[in-house]
């Protein structure tokens, strides 16, 4: 077994929940936690939703799970208040001025409908948990080798695009796995998505398990249920999920997901951590043998496939939209890179309660935005006039609307480049500098600070993954050879999900960060000249061969192709 597996064998990862209480009560430092819990304790703390900051020793990132992205206003208010009170940087790291765009006391909405906070100290975690318990929130298994937050459609129950509301199934699957010791130690993280919506905004194609709507005649009756996709994922070795010949009735969804987890638990690789995600097991066995392994472990008989009801992919829910309930709207707010102040989030929750109905909810989306549901038509303008909404209006430019960024080097142990501030600045600048076609509502620009793909760059129109780049013969050299080492990125084009799903091509590597916007200006200039009627940007980049795309990029007055990755 690899080292992480050895750590998990020595002590069950869920036992760390009691350890957190002990460490907090004793006020232990990082060194004291390491001495008491051993090296593997940092890994086990992930099951409590805690990641140790690599660059700020003594502080944690805390991840809150939000199944299906659905929050009550009360829950959202507590999350915002917790961030405002506890996610504060110490003076030694700049205090309230540590980040020139957001200060501190902010939170991040993630691509898995979670909420992340930084600068959390161990002694504060039990108090946070107590406040979460009062409103039904948890951080348990927010991280670690177990079932992560279960994704769902952000507009479940309010959109006429759905065949049925699958949120009860999302909640049931999440409840089954959370705190379940039998399935809390899997070979690697286990990502599930469940939706009854035709638009697959819960991204079944890139998850370990995706349940999507289907219909089948069973015993003479036409019924709704789920079709299944398995083995999707990004990072190194990206793979689109494979369909199984299975129809899962909603009442059997928990048992089916348990059987998949059991299969992964028994057959997944626990030796080479680089290839231990479930997609490698599906690839190794093949979908048919994997399906049989699941059937062998499932306590219910699984019918074969019926009629698939997925029609495409909805990448976001930004804007003001009609609900299927008469007279009500949901409002999708644009949060560039997913980051906003905790005080703003709490203020938003209070405004949602004031301007909504008793059924109003706050929903988090996989594009790092949020929306407020059940807003009476006559209250929409008042909601949009609230102070919190000033920076998150539902009518952004196309680059701001599609901008996604991971945590980056600011807090992440693996981040090579800074991402959050760069994404926000670039999105705004690109909206100002590039005149996109009127019918192009969104340009999906995703930036990951390393190759781990937390920002999902492979499915974006434009994707970046961070590199440190050596620029030869630079005017501002940083070494004796006249070279400069700068932040840069691999530059990809042409990704999407949906009926025409395809991962992007990494068209150019090791592009200095300062050369990216000029390169994009050139690409969009030529795109505007050459596009066919209604052709989206990613479709044009697929139609044009990569050599020509590189040539277009190199036409910019910037060193687009003059960098070399420093690890080459």
Short mmCIF file of C-alpha atoms in Angstrom, two decimals, residues 13-265:
data_model
loop_
_atom_site.label_atom_id
_atom_site.label_comp_id
_atom_site.label_asym_id
_atom_site.label_seq_id
_atom_site.Cartn_x
_atom_site.Cartn_y
_atom_site.Cartn_z
CA UNK A 13 -9.82 8.68 9.24
CA UNK A 14 -13.15 9.53 10.90
CA UNK A 15 -11.48 9.18 14.31
CA UNK A 16 -9.84 12.51 13.59
CA UNK A 17 -13.14 14.25 14.42
CA UNK A 18 -12.52 13.55 18.11
CA UNK A 19 -8.89 14.56 17.68
CA UNK A 20 -9.95 18.00 16.45
CA UNK A 21 -11.94 18.56 19.63
CA UNK A 22 -8.93 17.50 21.69
CA UNK A 23 -6.46 19.66 19.78
CA UNK A 24 -8.77 22.67 20.00
CA UNK A 25 -9.37 22.31 23.74
CA UNK A 26 -5.62 22.03 24.36
CA UNK A 27 -4.82 24.91 21.98
CA UNK A 28 -2.16 22.86 20.22
CA UNK A 29 0.18 24.38 17.65
CA UNK A 30 0.90 22.74 14.30
CA UNK A 31 4.13 21.29 15.70
CA UNK A 32 2.27 19.85 18.69
CA UNK A 33 -0.47 18.38 16.48
CA UNK A 34 2.20 16.76 14.31
CA UNK A 35 4.01 15.37 17.35
CA UNK A 36 0.82 13.93 18.88
CA UNK A 37 -0.96 12.66 15.75
CA UNK A 38 2.01 11.73 13.61
CA UNK A 39 2.73 12.66 10.02
CA UNK A 40 -0.45 11.05 8.72
CA UNK A 41 -2.63 13.32 10.84
CA UNK A 42 -2.53 16.07 8.20
CA UNK A 43 -4.07 13.61 5.76
CA UNK A 44 -6.69 12.37 8.22
CA UNK A 45 -7.72 15.94 9.10
CA UNK A 46 -9.18 16.18 5.59
CA UNK A 47 -12.07 13.97 6.78
CA UNK A 48 -12.95 16.83 9.13
CA UNK A 49 -12.99 19.18 6.13
CA UNK A 50 -9.62 20.71 7.03
CA UNK A 51 -6.62 21.30 4.76
CA UNK A 52 -3.45 22.65 6.33
CA UNK A 53 -2.19 25.78 4.59
CA UNK A 54 1.18 25.00 3.09
CA UNK A 55 2.30 28.62 2.98
CA UNK A 56 0.74 29.81 6.26
CA UNK A 57 1.67 27.31 8.92
CA UNK A 58 -0.82 27.28 11.76
CA UNK A 59 -3.90 27.93 9.63
CA UNK A 60 -6.40 25.77 7.78
CA UNK A 61 -8.80 25.89 4.89
CA UNK A 62 -12.23 24.66 6.02
CA UNK A 63 -14.63 23.15 3.48
CA UNK A 64 -18.38 23.12 4.11
CA UNK A 65 -20.46 20.57 2.19
CA UNK A 66 -23.69 21.74 0.56
CA UNK A 67 -25.47 18.76 -1.06
CA UNK A 68 -26.92 19.81 -4.39
CA UNK A 69 -25.78 23.35 -3.62
CA UNK A 70 -29.03 24.04 -1.72
CA UNK A 71 -29.02 26.26 1.38
CA UNK A 72 -31.78 27.78 3.42
CA UNK A 73 -31.33 31.51 4.02
CA UNK A 74 -30.58 30.66 7.66
CA UNK A 75 -27.80 28.28 6.64
CA UNK A 76 -26.34 30.78 4.19
CA UNK A 77 -26.39 33.49 6.84
CA UNK A 78 -24.50 31.29 9.30
CA UNK A 79 -21.87 30.44 6.67
CA UNK A 80 -21.35 34.13 5.93
CA UNK A 81 -21.18 35.04 9.61
CA UNK A 82 -18.67 32.26 10.31
CA UNK A 83 -16.44 33.47 7.46
CA UNK A 84 -16.70 37.07 8.66
CA UNK A 85 -15.80 36.13 12.22
CA UNK A 86 -13.24 33.35 11.84
CA UNK A 87 -11.68 33.52 8.34
CA UNK A 88 -9.46 36.45 9.29
CA UNK A 89 -5.77 36.81 8.53
CA UNK A 90 -3.33 37.61 11.36
CA UNK A 91 -1.30 40.81 11.31
CA UNK A 92 1.87 38.88 10.47
CA UNK A 93 0.31 37.94 7.13
CA UNK A 94 -1.17 41.34 6.41
CA UNK A 95 -4.35 41.25 8.45
CA UNK A 96 -7.38 42.76 6.74
CA UNK A 97 -5.09 44.04 3.96
CA UNK A 98 -3.55 40.66 3.09
CA UNK A 99 -5.43 40.55 -0.20
CA UNK A 100 -5.79 43.85 -2.06
CA UNK A 101 -9.02 42.79 -3.81
CA UNK A 102 -10.90 41.00 -1.02
CA UNK A 103 -9.09 41.88 2.19
CA UNK A 104 -9.83 38.87 4.40
CA UNK A 105 -12.92 37.24 5.96
CA UNK A 106 -13.97 36.01 2.53
CA UNK A 107 -15.29 32.69 1.32
CA UNK A 108 -14.99 30.78 -1.94
CA UNK A 109 -17.81 28.99 -3.77
CA UNK A 110 -16.28 25.93 -5.43
CA UNK A 111 -16.92 23.93 -8.58
CA UNK A 112 -18.43 21.21 -6.36
CA UNK A 113 -21.05 23.44 -4.73
CA UNK A 114 -19.02 23.62 -1.52
CA UNK A 115 -17.92 26.66 0.45
CA UNK A 116 -14.28 27.12 1.45
CA UNK A 117 -12.81 29.48 4.04
CA UNK A 118 -9.21 30.28 4.86
CA UNK A 119 -7.25 31.43 7.92
CA UNK A 120 -9.15 29.02 10.19
CA UNK A 121 -7.45 28.13 13.48
CA UNK A 122 -7.91 24.74 15.10
CA UNK A 123 -9.23 26.18 18.37
CA UNK A 124 -12.17 27.77 16.54
CA UNK A 125 -13.36 24.64 14.73
CA UNK A 126 -15.57 23.21 17.55
CA UNK A 127 -17.36 26.57 17.84
CA UNK A 128 -17.92 26.61 14.08
CA UNK A 129 -19.24 23.04 14.21
CA UNK A 130 -21.65 23.99 17.01
CA UNK A 131 -23.05 26.83 14.93
CA UNK A 132 -23.30 24.55 11.92
CA UNK A 133 -25.10 21.86 13.91
CA UNK A 134 -27.83 24.32 14.83
CA UNK A 135 -28.76 24.80 11.15
CA UNK A 136 -27.90 21.35 9.74
CA UNK A 137 -24.53 22.00 8.09
CA UNK A 138 -21.40 19.85 8.17
CA UNK A 139 -17.77 19.80 7.12
CA UNK A 140 -17.41 16.02 7.68
CA UNK A 141 -15.81 14.37 4.63
CA UNK A 142 -15.57 17.68 2.86
CA UNK A 143 -12.15 16.35 1.85
CA UNK A 144 -10.35 13.00 1.96
CA UNK A 145 -10.69 9.60 0.29
CA UNK A 146 -14.44 9.20 0.64
CA UNK A 147 -17.69 10.41 -0.89
CA UNK A 148 -17.36 14.14 -1.44
CA UNK A 149 -20.19 16.65 -1.69
CA UNK A 150 -22.95 15.21 -3.89
CA UNK A 151 -23.69 17.51 -6.81
CA UNK A 152 -27.16 18.35 -8.06
CA UNK A 153 -28.98 20.76 -10.33
CA UNK A 154 -28.88 24.26 -8.79
CA UNK A 155 -32.46 24.89 -9.93
CA UNK A 156 -33.95 21.54 -8.90
CA UNK A 157 -37.61 21.93 -8.11
CA UNK A 158 -37.99 25.32 -9.80
CA UNK A 159 -37.09 24.76 -13.47
CA UNK A 160 -39.31 23.40 -16.21
CA UNK A 161 -36.20 21.79 -17.71
CA UNK A 162 -36.36 18.96 -15.18
CA UNK A 163 -38.16 15.65 -15.52
CA UNK A 164 -38.43 15.39 -11.75
CA UNK A 165 -36.91 17.00 -8.66
CA UNK A 166 -33.94 14.84 -7.67
CA UNK A 167 -32.91 16.88 -4.61
CA UNK A 168 -34.43 14.30 -2.21
CA UNK A 169 -32.17 11.68 -3.80
CA UNK A 170 -29.15 14.00 -3.51
CA UNK A 171 -29.90 14.42 0.18
CA UNK A 172 -30.42 10.69 0.74
CA UNK A 173 -27.16 9.72 -0.97
CA UNK A 174 -25.26 12.40 0.94
CA UNK A 175 -26.77 11.35 4.26
CA UNK A 176 -25.88 7.69 3.63
CA UNK A 177 -22.20 8.34 3.04
CA UNK A 178 -21.56 11.17 5.53
CA UNK A 179 -20.07 9.68 8.68
CA UNK A 180 -20.42 6.12 7.36
CA UNK A 181 -17.27 4.34 8.55
CA UNK A 182 -17.82 1.45 6.13
CA UNK A 183 -17.33 3.73 3.12
CA UNK A 184 -15.20 6.51 4.55
CA UNK A 185 -11.90 4.89 3.54
CA UNK A 186 -11.91 4.44 -0.24
CA UNK A 187 -8.85 4.25 -2.49
CA UNK A 188 -9.31 7.91 -3.41
CA UNK A 189 -11.94 10.68 -3.47
CA UNK A 190 -15.33 9.54 -4.73
CA UNK A 191 -17.41 12.13 -6.60
CA UNK A 192 -21.12 11.68 -7.27
CA UNK A 193 -23.72 13.75 -9.06
CA UNK A 194 -27.48 13.22 -9.16
CA UNK A 195 -29.92 15.19 -11.29
CA UNK A 196 -33.41 14.97 -12.71
CA UNK A 197 -32.74 17.87 -15.08
CA UNK A 198 -32.43 17.50 -18.84
CA UNK A 199 -29.56 20.02 -18.98
CA UNK A 200 -26.97 18.05 -16.94
CA UNK A 201 -25.65 21.17 -15.21
CA UNK A 202 -24.44 18.81 -12.45
CA UNK A 203 -21.73 17.59 -14.85
CA UNK A 204 -22.29 13.83 -14.91
CA UNK A 205 -19.72 13.42 -17.68
CA UNK A 206 -16.76 14.30 -15.43
CA UNK A 207 -17.76 12.57 -12.18
CA UNK A 208 -17.04 9.11 -10.80
CA UNK A 209 -20.78 8.41 -10.72
CA UNK A 210 -23.43 10.41 -12.54
CA UNK A 211 -27.15 9.71 -12.26
CA UNK A 212 -29.15 11.45 -15.01
CA UNK A 213 -32.87 11.36 -15.83
CA UNK A 214 -34.38 8.50 -17.82
CA UNK A 215 -37.75 6.86 -18.43
CA UNK A 216 -38.62 3.19 -18.75
CA UNK A 217 -41.64 0.92 -18.89
CA UNK A 218 -41.48 -1.33 -15.83
CA UNK A 219 -44.23 -3.93 -15.29
CA UNK A 220 -46.41 -2.12 -17.78
CA UNK A 221 -46.00 1.31 -16.16
CA UNK A 222 -43.94 4.19 -17.56
CA UNK A 223 -41.70 5.45 -14.73
CA UNK A 224 -38.94 7.98 -14.21
CA UNK A 225 -35.55 6.98 -12.88
CA UNK A 226 -31.87 7.38 -13.65
CA UNK A 227 -29.38 6.30 -16.24
CA UNK A 228 -25.82 5.95 -15.05
CA UNK A 229 -22.44 7.24 -16.18
CA UNK A 230 -19.26 6.13 -14.43
CA UNK A 231 -15.55 6.80 -14.52
CA UNK A 232 -15.41 10.47 -15.48
CA UNK A 233 -12.80 12.87 -14.18
CA UNK A 234 -10.20 15.50 -14.99
CA UNK A 235 -6.70 16.25 -13.63
CA UNK A 236 -3.97 14.10 -15.20
CA UNK A 237 -5.54 11.40 -17.36
CA UNK A 238 -8.91 13.10 -18.01
CA UNK A 239 -11.74 10.79 -19.03
CA UNK A 240 -15.37 11.26 -20.01
CA UNK A 241 -17.73 8.99 -18.08
CA UNK A 242 -18.98 5.78 -19.69
CA UNK A 243 -22.69 4.81 -19.78
CA UNK A 244 -23.81 1.61 -18.09
CA UNK A 245 -26.72 -0.53 -19.25
CA UNK A 246 -28.62 0.21 -16.04
CA UNK A 247 -31.88 1.89 -15.08
CA UNK A 248 -32.00 2.94 -11.42
CA UNK A 249 -35.38 3.73 -9.82
CA UNK A 250 -35.10 6.70 -7.42
CA UNK A 251 -35.87 4.50 -4.43
CA UNK A 252 -32.85 2.30 -5.31
CA UNK A 253 -30.38 5.15 -5.91
CA UNK A 254 -28.74 4.95 -2.48
CA UNK A 255 -28.25 1.17 -2.75
CA UNK A 256 -26.85 1.53 -6.26
CA UNK A 257 -24.35 4.19 -5.17
CA UNK A 258 -23.40 2.01 -2.20
CA UNK A 259 -22.72 -0.90 -4.55
CA UNK A 260 -20.50 1.29 -6.74
CA UNK A 261 -18.59 2.44 -3.66
CA UNK A 262 -18.24 -1.19 -2.55
CA UNK A 263 -16.83 -2.11 -5.96
CA UNK A 264 -14.36 0.76 -5.81
CA UNK A 265 -13.44 -0.11 -2.23
#
